[in-house]
Amino acid sequence: MKCIKAEEKITSSTFYDIMVPRILEAINNMKVGEDIVIDLSKTVSVDAMAVPLLLNTARWIIGQKGINPQIYIPNLDAKKDLKNYLEKVGFFNTCDFYDYYGINTERIFAKMNQINFATYIFIDNAKDDSQEERERIEESVLRKLINSNINNSYVSFWDYWREFNDSQAGGNVVENVIRAICANTGIHTKENAILTLQRNIALNRVCISVADCGQGLYDSLKRKKGFQPTTMSFEKFKTLKGEEADLYAIVEAVAYRFYDEEYGLYHILIKLLEFQTEQEKGHRSDKDKVWKMRIHTNNKRIIFTGNNCRGLEKASTKQDFVRKLLMLCKSKYVARTTCNYPGVHVEIEIPYDKEKV
């Protein structure tokens, strides 16, 4: 049996830096029919950003080895808070329903609190990259979100923040982009997209994490109909390898919807820069909070913040935007190289203004 020891605090950072190398080592050294366990004996907390990553790990292992891994949590009073959270966020229910992990612990009763915590799985896949199929998948994503519970807590989740209320002019930019990301998984990768939302009252932030374990941004863009890179010719783009391919793919993905009516990562970046401007002008009370957007694909992770993205909103052309973005993404303070964890993972962390709650 292969046993992967999890960290005391599982965040997306500790997941990529510490757990992924352990997972890779275990997968590469497994014998036929051998079991594999994620051991949460030391774990005290799991950040919302890491919930889709843990779930995708099960899908990754199933795809590689054809066996369902286990999650182990000791039956101790000290683990009640951890199990309570995993129940509330829907982690255990997801494992039960979609047969991801075998849960090796004594379960506790905890009612899911979807207004504050929620995990959604999107399993519909497109037959091709036609506009008809794209519209069908996007409708499937919306239907899953809206009809996932009787009290429509998904809508209530967004209404809690005035900035994200759909009644505002232009609607909810972040929500629209998240829907598009989840739909893109069904269109381009044939894998499940996993979305976790959490309203973290203690830290005054909304956490959004969406991930899949598919082919990654680079292969998706390379196969996308009509895609023309801004950074280089398409022929040169097709020759990129490894972490360089992943870095350029992230840049192209963020810039893809530059000044476009259809929503994409570009719109989130600009919206978050607007928050930063409001903070600096003193129009928000959460001046000490910084929004963050992290994008990981395969071997590369880019961390965007209101501080390191200054000036991107002033780009007047897509070429100028990409040039500035590429310079930013090549900085060692912004980009991280990771062990290979397949797929795409987008994290958005936004502080909310207490006075607007």
mmCIF file of C-alpha atoms in Angstrom:
data_model
loop_
_atom_site.group_PDB
_atom_site.id
_atom_site.type_symbol
_atom_site.label_atom_id
_atom_site.label_comp_id
_atom_site.label_asym_id
_atom_site.label_seq_id
_atom_site.Cartn_x
_atom_site.Cartn_y
_atom_site.Cartn_z
ATOM 1 C CA MET A 1 0.000 0.000 0.000
ATOM 2 C CA LYS A 2 1.259 3.449 -0.926
ATOM 3 C CA CYS A 3 0.587 6.095 1.730
ATOM 4 C CA ILE A 4 0.759 9.808 0.912
ATOM 5 C CA LYS A 5 1.102 11.948 4.024
ATOM 6 C CA ALA A 6 -0.823 15.208 3.746
ATOM 7 C CA GLU A 7 0.323 18.462 5.334
ATOM 8 C CA GLU A 8 -1.066 20.034 8.487
ATOM 9 C CA LYS A 9 -2.672 22.802 6.445
ATOM 10 C CA ILE A 10 -3.593 21.832 2.901
ATOM 11 C CA THR A 11 -3.555 24.975 0.780
ATOM 12 C CA SER A 12 -3.061 25.103 -2.968
ATOM 13 C CA SER A 13 0.552 26.163 -2.335
ATOM 14 C CA THR A 14 1.387 23.242 -0.033
ATOM 15 C CA PHE A 15 -0.462 20.955 -2.412
ATOM 16 C CA TYR A 16 1.721 21.889 -5.401
ATOM 17 C CA ASP A 17 4.985 22.294 -3.482
ATOM 18 C CA ILE A 18 4.793 19.273 -1.170
ATOM 19 C CA MET A 19 1.944 16.892 -1.974
ATOM 20 C CA VAL A 20 2.230 16.644 -5.762
ATOM 21 C CA PRO A 21 5.841 15.320 -5.652
ATOM 22 C CA ARG A 22 4.702 12.705 -3.100
ATOM 23 C CA ILE A 23 1.717 11.745 -5.242
ATOM 24 C CA LEU A 24 3.888 11.403 -8.349
ATOM 25 C CA GLU A 25 6.407 9.241 -6.509
ATOM 26 C CA ALA A 26 3.633 6.988 -5.208
ATOM 27 C CA ILE A 27 1.972 6.644 -8.635
ATOM 28 C CA ASN A 28 5.282 5.874 -10.362
ATOM 29 C CA ASN A 29 6.225 3.201 -7.818
ATOM 30 C CA MET A 30 2.864 1.459 -7.462
ATOM 31 C CA LYS A 31 2.613 -2.225 -8.233
ATOM 32 C CA VAL A 32 -0.349 -3.717 -10.088
ATOM 33 C CA GLY A 33 -3.337 -3.946 -7.749
ATOM 34 C CA GLU A 34 -1.645 -2.008 -4.950
ATOM 35 C CA ASP A 35 -3.791 0.374 -2.899
ATOM 36 C CA ILE A 36 -3.039 4.059 -2.391
ATOM 37 C CA VAL A 37 -4.129 6.226 0.555
ATOM 38 C CA ILE A 38 -4.139 9.978 1.177
ATOM 39 C CA ASP A 39 -3.415 10.142 4.917
ATOM 40 C CA LEU A 40 -4.913 13.176 6.690
ATOM 41 C CA SER A 41 -3.673 12.161 10.159
ATOM 42 C CA LYS A 42 -1.647 15.371 10.526
ATOM 43 C CA THR A 43 -4.117 17.582 8.688
ATOM 44 C CA VAL A 44 -5.944 20.272 10.638
ATOM 45 C CA SER A 45 -7.513 22.250 7.791
ATOM 46 C CA VAL A 46 -8.166 22.128 4.049
ATOM 47 C CA ASP A 47 -8.375 25.483 2.285
ATOM 48 C CA ALA A 48 -11.278 25.930 -0.144
ATOM 49 C CA MET A 49 -8.775 26.510 -2.948
ATOM 50 C CA ALA A 50 -7.399 22.991 -2.456
ATOM 51 C CA VAL A 51 -10.721 21.103 -2.390
ATOM 52 C CA PRO A 52 -10.933 20.664 -6.209
ATOM 53 C CA LEU A 53 -7.242 19.664 -6.245
ATOM 54 C CA LEU A 54 -7.799 16.863 -3.738
ATOM 55 C CA LEU A 55 -10.827 15.641 -5.694
ATOM 56 C CA ASN A 56 -8.940 15.798 -8.988
ATOM 57 C CA THR A 57 -6.135 13.765 -7.430
ATOM 58 C CA ALA A 58 -8.565 10.869 -7.118
ATOM 59 C CA ARG A 59 -9.525 11.195 -10.784
ATOM 60 C CA TRP A 60 -5.853 11.409 -11.725
ATOM 61 C CA ILE A 61 -5.000 8.197 -9.836
ATOM 62 C CA ILE A 62 -8.051 6.394 -11.235
ATOM 63 C CA GLY A 63 -7.027 7.420 -14.757
ATOM 64 C CA GLN A 64 -3.405 6.355 -14.245
ATOM 65 C CA LYS A 65 -3.867 3.140 -12.274
ATOM 66 C CA GLY A 66 -7.519 2.168 -12.601
ATOM 67 C CA ILE A 67 -8.082 1.962 -8.842
ATOM 68 C CA ASN A 68 -9.961 4.198 -6.414
ATOM 69 C CA PRO A 69 -7.684 5.735 -3.766
ATOM 70 C CA GLN A 70 -8.710 6.134 -0.140
ATOM 71 C CA ILE A 71 -8.882 9.109 2.208
ATOM 72 C CA TYR A 72 -7.894 8.234 5.787
ATOM 73 C CA ILE A 73 -8.818 10.387 8.803
ATOM 74 C CA PRO A 74 -8.320 9.029 12.345
ATOM 75 C CA ASN A 75 -11.449 8.720 14.503
ATOM 76 C CA LEU A 76 -10.323 11.270 17.060
ATOM 77 C CA ASP A 77 -12.135 14.206 18.664
ATOM 78 C CA ALA A 78 -9.376 16.461 17.329
ATOM 79 C CA LYS A 79 -10.501 15.623 13.769
ATOM 80 C CA LYS A 80 -14.145 16.622 14.217
ATOM 81 C CA ASP A 81 -13.618 20.160 12.883
ATOM 82 C CA LEU A 82 -11.859 18.840 9.775
ATOM 83 C CA LYS A 83 -14.568 16.266 9.088
ATOM 84 C CA ASN A 84 -17.267 18.844 9.794
ATOM 85 C CA TYR A 85 -15.792 21.164 7.165
ATOM 86 C CA LEU A 86 -15.387 18.405 4.556
ATOM 87 C CA GLU A 87 -19.019 17.422 5.083
ATOM 88 C CA LYS A 88 -20.271 21.008 4.836
ATOM 89 C CA VAL A 89 -18.326 21.860 1.694
ATOM 90 C CA GLY A 90 -19.634 18.724 -0.025
ATOM 91 C CA PHE A 91 -16.291 16.915 -0.288
ATOM 92 C CA PHE A 92 -17.506 13.624 1.174
ATOM 93 C CA ASN A 93 -20.813 13.726 -0.715
ATOM 94 C CA THR A 94 -18.902 14.207 -3.969
ATOM 95 C CA CYS A 95 -16.688 11.219 -3.175
ATOM 96 C CA ASP A 96 -19.753 9.093 -2.422
ATOM 97 C CA PHE A 97 -21.771 10.106 -5.475
ATOM 98 C CA TYR A 98 -19.012 10.094 -8.099
ATOM 99 C CA ASP A 99 -16.962 7.273 -6.553
ATOM 100 C CA TYR A 100 -13.756 9.318 -6.233
ATOM 101 C CA TYR A 101 -12.248 8.241 -2.885
ATOM 102 C CA GLY A 102 -13.100 5.481 -0.499
ATOM 103 C CA ILE A 103 -13.672 7.325 2.798
ATOM 104 C CA ASN A 104 -11.833 5.550 5.612
ATOM 105 C CA THR A 105 -13.145 7.292 8.715
ATOM 106 C CA GLU A 106 -16.210 7.383 10.914
ATOM 107 C CA ARG A 107 -18.521 9.962 9.386
ATOM 108 C CA ILE A 108 -20.239 12.654 11.436
ATOM 109 C CA PHE A 109 -23.546 14.344 10.757
ATOM 110 C CA ALA A 110 -23.116 17.869 9.402
ATOM 111 C CA LYS A 111 -25.705 19.580 7.254
ATOM 112 C CA MET A 112 -24.286 21.062 4.049
ATOM 113 C CA ASN A 113 -24.175 24.877 4.196
ATOM 114 C CA GLN A 114 -24.260 25.789 0.515
ATOM 115 C CA ILE A 115 -24.784 29.508 1.068
ATOM 116 C CA ASN A 116 -21.297 29.627 2.609
ATOM 117 C CA PHE A 117 -19.643 26.489 1.171
ATOM 118 C CA ALA A 118 -20.398 24.564 -1.999
ATOM 119 C CA THR A 119 -18.706 22.138 -4.392
ATOM 120 C CA TYR A 120 -20.124 21.451 -7.851
ATOM 121 C CA ILE A 121 -19.168 18.770 -10.394
ATOM 122 C CA PHE A 122 -19.801 19.220 -14.136
ATOM 123 C CA ILE A 123 -19.767 15.974 -16.104
ATOM 124 C CA ASP A 124 -21.334 16.922 -19.448
ATOM 125 C CA ASN A 125 -18.975 16.833 -22.449
ATOM 126 C CA ALA A 126 -19.283 18.318 -25.927
ATOM 127 C CA LYS A 127 -19.272 16.151 -29.063
ATOM 128 C CA ASP A 128 -17.286 18.793 -30.965
ATOM 129 C CA ASP A 129 -16.217 22.447 -30.783
ATOM 130 C CA SER A 130 -19.258 23.801 -32.626
ATOM 131 C CA GLN A 131 -21.253 26.810 -31.455
ATOM 132 C CA GLU A 132 -24.295 24.579 -30.897
ATOM 133 C CA GLU A 133 -22.352 22.263 -28.592
ATOM 134 C CA ARG A 134 -20.776 25.207 -26.777
ATOM 135 C CA GLU A 135 -24.208 26.677 -26.053
ATOM 136 C CA ARG A 136 -25.484 23.267 -24.906
ATOM 137 C CA ILE A 137 -22.576 22.781 -22.469
ATOM 138 C CA GLU A 138 -22.867 26.325 -21.099
ATOM 139 C CA GLU A 139 -26.587 25.755 -20.532
ATOM 140 C CA SER A 140 -25.766 22.459 -18.820
ATOM 141 C CA VAL A 141 -23.355 24.246 -16.462
ATOM 142 C CA LEU A 142 -25.919 26.935 -15.619
ATOM 143 C CA ARG A 143 -28.645 24.352 -15.038
ATOM 144 C CA LYS A 144 -26.384 22.394 -12.673
ATOM 145 C CA LEU A 145 -25.636 25.516 -10.633
ATOM 146 C CA ILE A 146 -29.154 26.890 -10.429
ATOM 147 C CA ASN A 147 -30.934 23.582 -9.879
ATOM 148 C CA SER A 148 -28.396 22.064 -7.506
ATOM 149 C CA ASN A 149 -30.463 22.815 -4.423
ATOM 150 C CA ILE A 150 -34.007 23.734 -3.470
ATOM 151 C CA ASN A 151 -33.201 27.032 -1.768
ATOM 152 C CA ASN A 152 -31.124 28.295 -4.702
ATOM 153 C CA SER A 153 -28.204 29.007 -2.395
ATOM 154 C CA TYR A 154 -25.920 29.530 -5.413
ATOM 155 C CA VAL A 155 -27.702 32.823 -6.155
ATOM 156 C CA SER A 156 -27.683 33.736 -2.458
ATOM 157 C CA PHE A 157 -23.936 33.171 -2.352
ATOM 158 C CA TRP A 158 -23.295 35.911 -4.905
ATOM 159 C CA ASP A 159 -25.929 38.318 -3.616
ATOM 160 C CA TYR A 160 -24.063 38.550 -0.325
ATOM 161 C CA TRP A 161 -21.508 40.808 -2.059
ATOM 162 C CA ARG A 162 -22.948 43.921 -3.627
ATOM 163 C CA GLU A 163 -20.177 43.888 -6.255
ATOM 164 C CA PHE A 164 -21.371 40.490 -7.483
ATOM 165 C CA ASN A 165 -25.121 41.066 -7.444
ATOM 166 C CA ASP A 166 -26.603 40.219 -10.853
ATOM 167 C CA SER A 167 -28.971 43.185 -10.625
ATOM 168 C CA GLN A 168 -25.992 45.531 -11.020
ATOM 169 C CA ALA A 169 -25.209 46.981 -14.458
ATOM 170 C CA GLY A 170 -23.197 44.475 -16.490
ATOM 171 C CA GLY A 171 -24.139 41.569 -14.230
ATOM 172 C CA ASN A 172 -21.742 39.448 -12.270
ATOM 173 C CA VAL A 173 -18.448 39.447 -14.173
ATOM 174 C CA VAL A 174 -16.711 36.877 -11.975
ATOM 175 C CA GLU A 175 -19.641 34.475 -12.055
ATOM 176 C CA ASN A 176 -19.935 34.714 -15.839
ATOM 177 C CA VAL A 177 -16.251 33.903 -16.268
ATOM 178 C CA ILE A 178 -16.456 30.952 -13.871
ATOM 179 C CA ARG A 179 -19.372 29.544 -15.857
ATOM 180 C CA ALA A 180 -17.330 29.897 -19.051
ATOM 181 C CA ILE A 181 -14.320 28.130 -17.502
ATOM 182 C CA CYS A 182 -16.471 25.211 -16.331
ATOM 183 C CA ALA A 183 -18.094 24.965 -19.768
ATOM 184 C CA ASN A 184 -14.693 25.021 -21.507
ATOM 185 C CA THR A 185 -13.686 21.900 -19.602
ATOM 186 C CA GLY A 186 -16.622 19.997 -21.067
ATOM 187 C CA ILE A 187 -15.894 21.359 -24.529
ATOM 188 C CA HIS A 188 -12.136 20.830 -24.711
ATOM 189 C CA THR A 189 -10.970 18.157 -22.281
ATOM 190 C CA LYS A 190 -13.635 15.436 -21.848
ATOM 191 C CA GLU A 191 -12.954 15.615 -18.121
ATOM 192 C CA ASN A 192 -15.027 16.779 -15.146
ATOM 193 C CA ALA A 193 -14.771 20.374 -13.996
ATOM 194 C CA ILE A 194 -14.871 20.830 -10.218
ATOM 195 C CA LEU A 195 -15.896 24.168 -8.690
ATOM 196 C CA THR A 196 -15.691 25.119 -5.015
ATOM 197 C CA LEU A 197 -17.088 28.364 -3.609
ATOM 198 C CA GLN A 198 -16.523 29.522 -0.051
ATOM 199 C CA ARG A 199 -17.509 32.656 1.777
ATOM 200 C CA ASN A 200 -14.810 32.961 4.449
ATOM 201 C CA ILE A 201 -16.181 35.322 7.081
ATOM 202 C CA ALA A 202 -13.128 35.096 9.347
ATOM 203 C CA LEU A 203 -10.744 36.167 6.562
ATOM 204 C CA ASN A 204 -13.215 38.565 4.864
ATOM 205 C CA ARG A 205 -12.823 36.957 1.486
ATOM 206 C CA VAL A 206 -14.678 35.002 -1.151
ATOM 207 C CA CYS A 207 -12.766 31.966 -2.421
ATOM 208 C CA ILE A 208 -13.395 30.563 -5.884
ATOM 209 C CA SER A 209 -11.528 27.505 -7.103
ATOM 210 C CA VAL A 210 -12.211 25.639 -10.351
ATOM 211 C CA ALA A 211 -10.109 22.788 -11.700
ATOM 212 C CA ASP A 212 -9.974 19.809 -14.012
ATOM 213 C CA CYS A 213 -7.363 17.121 -14.659
ATOM 214 C CA GLY A 214 -7.518 17.212 -18.455
ATOM 215 C CA GLN A 215 -5.015 18.110 -21.148
ATOM 216 C CA GLY A 216 -4.123 21.590 -19.877
ATOM 217 C CA LEU A 217 -4.263 25.037 -21.455
ATOM 218 C CA TYR A 218 -1.516 24.508 -24.012
ATOM 219 C CA ASP A 219 -3.047 21.478 -25.725
ATOM 220 C CA SER A 220 -6.510 23.041 -25.516
ATOM 221 C CA LEU A 221 -5.338 26.194 -27.301
ATOM 222 C CA LYS A 222 -3.311 24.219 -29.835
ATOM 223 C CA ARG A 223 -6.446 22.309 -30.833
ATOM 224 C CA LYS A 224 -8.832 25.270 -30.680
ATOM 225 C CA LYS A 225 -10.451 26.208 -34.001
ATOM 226 C CA GLY A 226 -9.188 29.498 -35.374
ATOM 227 C CA PHE A 227 -6.779 30.174 -32.501
ATOM 228 C CA GLN A 228 -3.987 32.611 -33.431
ATOM 229 C CA PRO A 229 -1.379 33.366 -30.737
ATOM 230 C CA THR A 230 -0.512 36.988 -30.033
ATOM 231 C CA THR A 231 2.984 36.187 -28.752
ATOM 232 C CA MET A 232 4.231 34.353 -31.865
ATOM 233 C CA SER A 233 3.125 32.512 -35.003
ATOM 234 C CA PHE A 234 0.910 29.484 -34.583
ATOM 235 C CA GLU A 235 3.603 27.279 -36.131
ATOM 236 C CA LYS A 236 6.134 28.385 -33.521
ATOM 237 C CA PHE A 237 3.536 28.074 -30.745
ATOM 238 C CA LYS A 238 3.035 24.406 -31.703
ATOM 239 C CA THR A 239 6.744 23.683 -31.130
ATOM 240 C CA LEU A 240 6.782 24.847 -27.481
ATOM 241 C CA LYS A 241 7.465 22.233 -24.802
ATOM 242 C CA GLY A 242 7.142 21.774 -21.051
ATOM 243 C CA GLU A 243 6.956 24.715 -18.676
ATOM 244 C CA GLU A 244 7.632 27.213 -21.498
ATOM 245 C CA ALA A 245 4.542 25.941 -23.322
ATOM 246 C CA ASP A 246 2.513 26.226 -20.110
ATOM 247 C CA LEU A 247 3.695 29.794 -19.427
ATOM 248 C CA TYR A 248 2.826 31.037 -22.911
ATOM 249 C CA ALA A 249 -0.495 29.183 -22.772
ATOM 250 C CA ILE A 250 -1.458 31.018 -19.567
ATOM 251 C CA VAL A 251 -0.566 34.368 -21.142
ATOM 252 C CA GLU A 252 -2.575 33.594 -24.276
ATOM 253 C CA ALA A 253 -5.541 32.315 -22.222
ATOM 254 C CA VAL A 254 -5.680 35.474 -20.086
ATOM 255 C CA ALA A 255 -5.432 37.711 -23.152
ATOM 256 C CA TYR A 256 -7.796 35.643 -25.302
ATOM 257 C CA ARG A 257 -10.927 37.719 -24.588
ATOM 258 C CA PHE A 258 -9.173 41.131 -24.643
ATOM 259 C CA TYR A 259 -11.932 43.734 -25.134
ATOM 260 C CA ASP A 260 -14.289 40.899 -26.133
ATOM 261 C CA GLU A 261 -18.009 40.825 -25.330
ATOM 262 C CA GLU A 262 -17.727 37.150 -24.377
ATOM 263 C CA TYR A 263 -16.367 36.607 -20.881
ATOM 264 C CA GLY A 264 -12.913 35.246 -20.111
ATOM 265 C CA LEU A 265 -10.023 35.469 -17.663
ATOM 266 C CA TYR A 266 -9.192 38.913 -19.029
ATOM 267 C CA HIS A 267 -12.466 40.276 -17.620
ATOM 268 C CA ILE A 268 -11.691 38.967 -14.134
ATOM 269 C CA LEU A 269 -8.250 40.552 -14.221
ATOM 270 C CA ILE A 270 -9.671 43.944 -15.232
ATOM 271 C CA LYS A 271 -12.474 43.728 -12.656
ATOM 272 C CA LEU A 272 -10.001 42.964 -9.902
ATOM 273 C CA LEU A 273 -7.789 45.845 -11.001
ATOM 274 C CA GLU A 274 -10.831 48.082 -10.605
ATOM 275 C CA PHE A 275 -11.094 46.876 -6.986
ATOM 276 C CA GLN A 276 -7.442 47.743 -6.480
ATOM 277 C CA THR A 277 -7.999 51.265 -7.832
ATOM 278 C CA GLU A 278 -10.987 51.744 -5.500
ATOM 279 C CA GLN A 279 -8.859 50.685 -2.539
ATOM 280 C CA GLU A 280 -6.055 53.101 -3.438
ATOM 281 C CA LYS A 281 -8.513 55.975 -3.805
ATOM 282 C CA GLY A 282 -9.973 55.197 -0.390
ATOM 283 C CA HIS A 283 -13.361 54.141 -1.752
ATOM 284 C CA ARG A 284 -13.168 50.767 0.012
ATOM 285 C CA SER A 285 -12.630 50.015 3.692
ATOM 286 C CA ASP A 286 -10.661 46.797 3.041
ATOM 287 C CA LYS A 287 -7.417 48.613 2.179
ATOM 288 C CA ASP A 288 -5.235 45.982 3.822
ATOM 289 C CA LYS A 289 -6.679 43.173 1.695
ATOM 290 C CA VAL A 290 -5.237 42.241 -1.694
ATOM 291 C CA TRP A 291 -7.144 40.246 -4.302
ATOM 292 C CA LYS A 292 -5.347 37.346 -5.951
ATOM 293 C CA MET A 293 -5.837 35.207 -9.030
ATOM 294 C CA ARG A 294 -3.710 32.117 -9.501
ATOM 295 C CA ILE A 295 -3.629 30.007 -12.659
ATOM 296 C CA HIS A 296 -1.920 26.636 -12.840
ATOM 297 C CA THR A 297 -1.602 24.317 -15.805
ATOM 298 C CA ASN A 298 0.569 21.196 -15.851
ATOM 299 C CA ASN A 299 4.018 22.516 -14.853
ATOM 300 C CA LYS A 300 3.489 26.250 -14.382
ATOM 301 C CA ARG A 301 1.691 28.386 -11.805
ATOM 302 C CA ILE A 302 1.243 32.155 -12.182
ATOM 303 C CA ILE A 303 0.174 34.332 -9.251
ATOM 304 C CA PHE A 304 -1.531 37.623 -10.141
ATOM 305 C CA THR A 305 -2.224 40.284 -7.498
ATOM 306 C CA GLY A 306 -3.432 43.858 -7.475
ATOM 307 C CA ASN A 307 0.138 44.954 -6.776
ATOM 308 C CA ASN A 308 2.026 43.086 -9.491
ATOM 309 C CA CYS A 309 -0.593 43.719 -12.209
ATOM 310 C CA ARG A 310 -0.521 47.496 -12.049
ATOM 311 C CA GLY A 311 -0.774 49.131 -15.475
ATOM 312 C CA LEU A 312 -2.261 46.174 -17.365
ATOM 313 C CA GLU A 313 -5.640 47.910 -17.484
ATOM 314 C CA LYS A 314 -4.067 50.789 -19.409
ATOM 315 C CA ALA A 315 -3.059 48.643 -22.399
ATOM 316 C CA SER A 316 -4.854 49.978 -25.469
ATOM 317 C CA THR A 317 -4.110 47.060 -27.783
ATOM 318 C CA LYS A 318 -4.007 43.317 -27.323
ATOM 319 C CA GLN A 319 -0.350 43.280 -28.379
ATOM 320 C CA ASP A 320 0.551 45.839 -25.711
ATOM 321 C CA PHE A 321 -1.450 43.925 -23.092
ATOM 322 C CA VAL A 322 0.277 40.643 -23.963
ATOM 323 C CA ARG A 323 3.722 42.245 -23.979
ATOM 324 C CA LYS A 324 3.210 43.599 -20.442
ATOM 325 C CA LEU A 325 1.582 40.376 -19.257
ATOM 326 C CA LEU A 326 4.407 38.226 -20.645
ATOM 327 C CA MET A 327 7.004 40.365 -18.913
ATOM 328 C CA LEU A 328 5.077 39.959 -15.664
ATOM 329 C CA CYS A 329 4.699 36.190 -16.054
ATOM 330 C CA LYS A 330 8.407 35.678 -16.663
ATOM 331 C CA SER A 331 9.259 37.159 -13.271
ATOM 332 C CA LYS A 332 10.469 34.606 -10.728
ATOM 333 C CA TYR A 333 8.362 36.424 -8.119
ATOM 334 C CA VAL A 334 5.173 35.741 -10.095
ATOM 335 C CA ALA A 335 5.762 32.425 -11.859
ATOM 336 C CA ARG A 336 6.348 29.074 -10.169
ATOM 337 C CA THR A 337 7.465 25.832 -11.796
ATOM 338 C CA THR A 338 5.768 22.761 -10.327
ATOM 339 C CA CYS A 339 5.917 19.020 -10.742
ATOM 340 C CA ASN A 340 3.498 17.888 -13.403
ATOM 341 C CA TYR A 341 -0.084 18.007 -12.145
ATOM 342 C CA PRO A 342 -2.331 17.674 -15.201
ATOM 343 C CA GLY A 343 -5.129 20.029 -16.163
ATOM 344 C CA VAL A 344 -6.082 23.605 -15.383
ATOM 345 C CA HIS A 345 -6.688 25.205 -11.990
ATOM 346 C CA VAL A 346 -7.939 28.771 -11.507
ATOM 347 C CA GLU A 347 -8.138 30.359 -8.049
ATOM 348 C CA ILE A 348 -9.744 33.715 -7.348
ATOM 349 C CA GLU A 349 -9.520 35.275 -3.907
ATOM 350 C CA ILE A 350 -11.390 38.552 -3.426
ATOM 351 C CA PRO A 351 -11.729 40.573 -0.211
ATOM 352 C CA TYR A 352 -15.129 42.058 0.469
ATOM 353 C CA ASP A 353 -15.904 45.399 2.012
ATOM 354 C CA LYS A 354 -17.578 44.884 5.406
ATOM 355 C CA GLU A 355 -19.583 48.071 4.980
ATOM 356 C CA LYS A 356 -21.262 46.615 1.889
ATOM 357 C CA VAL A 357 -22.340 43.371 3.511
#
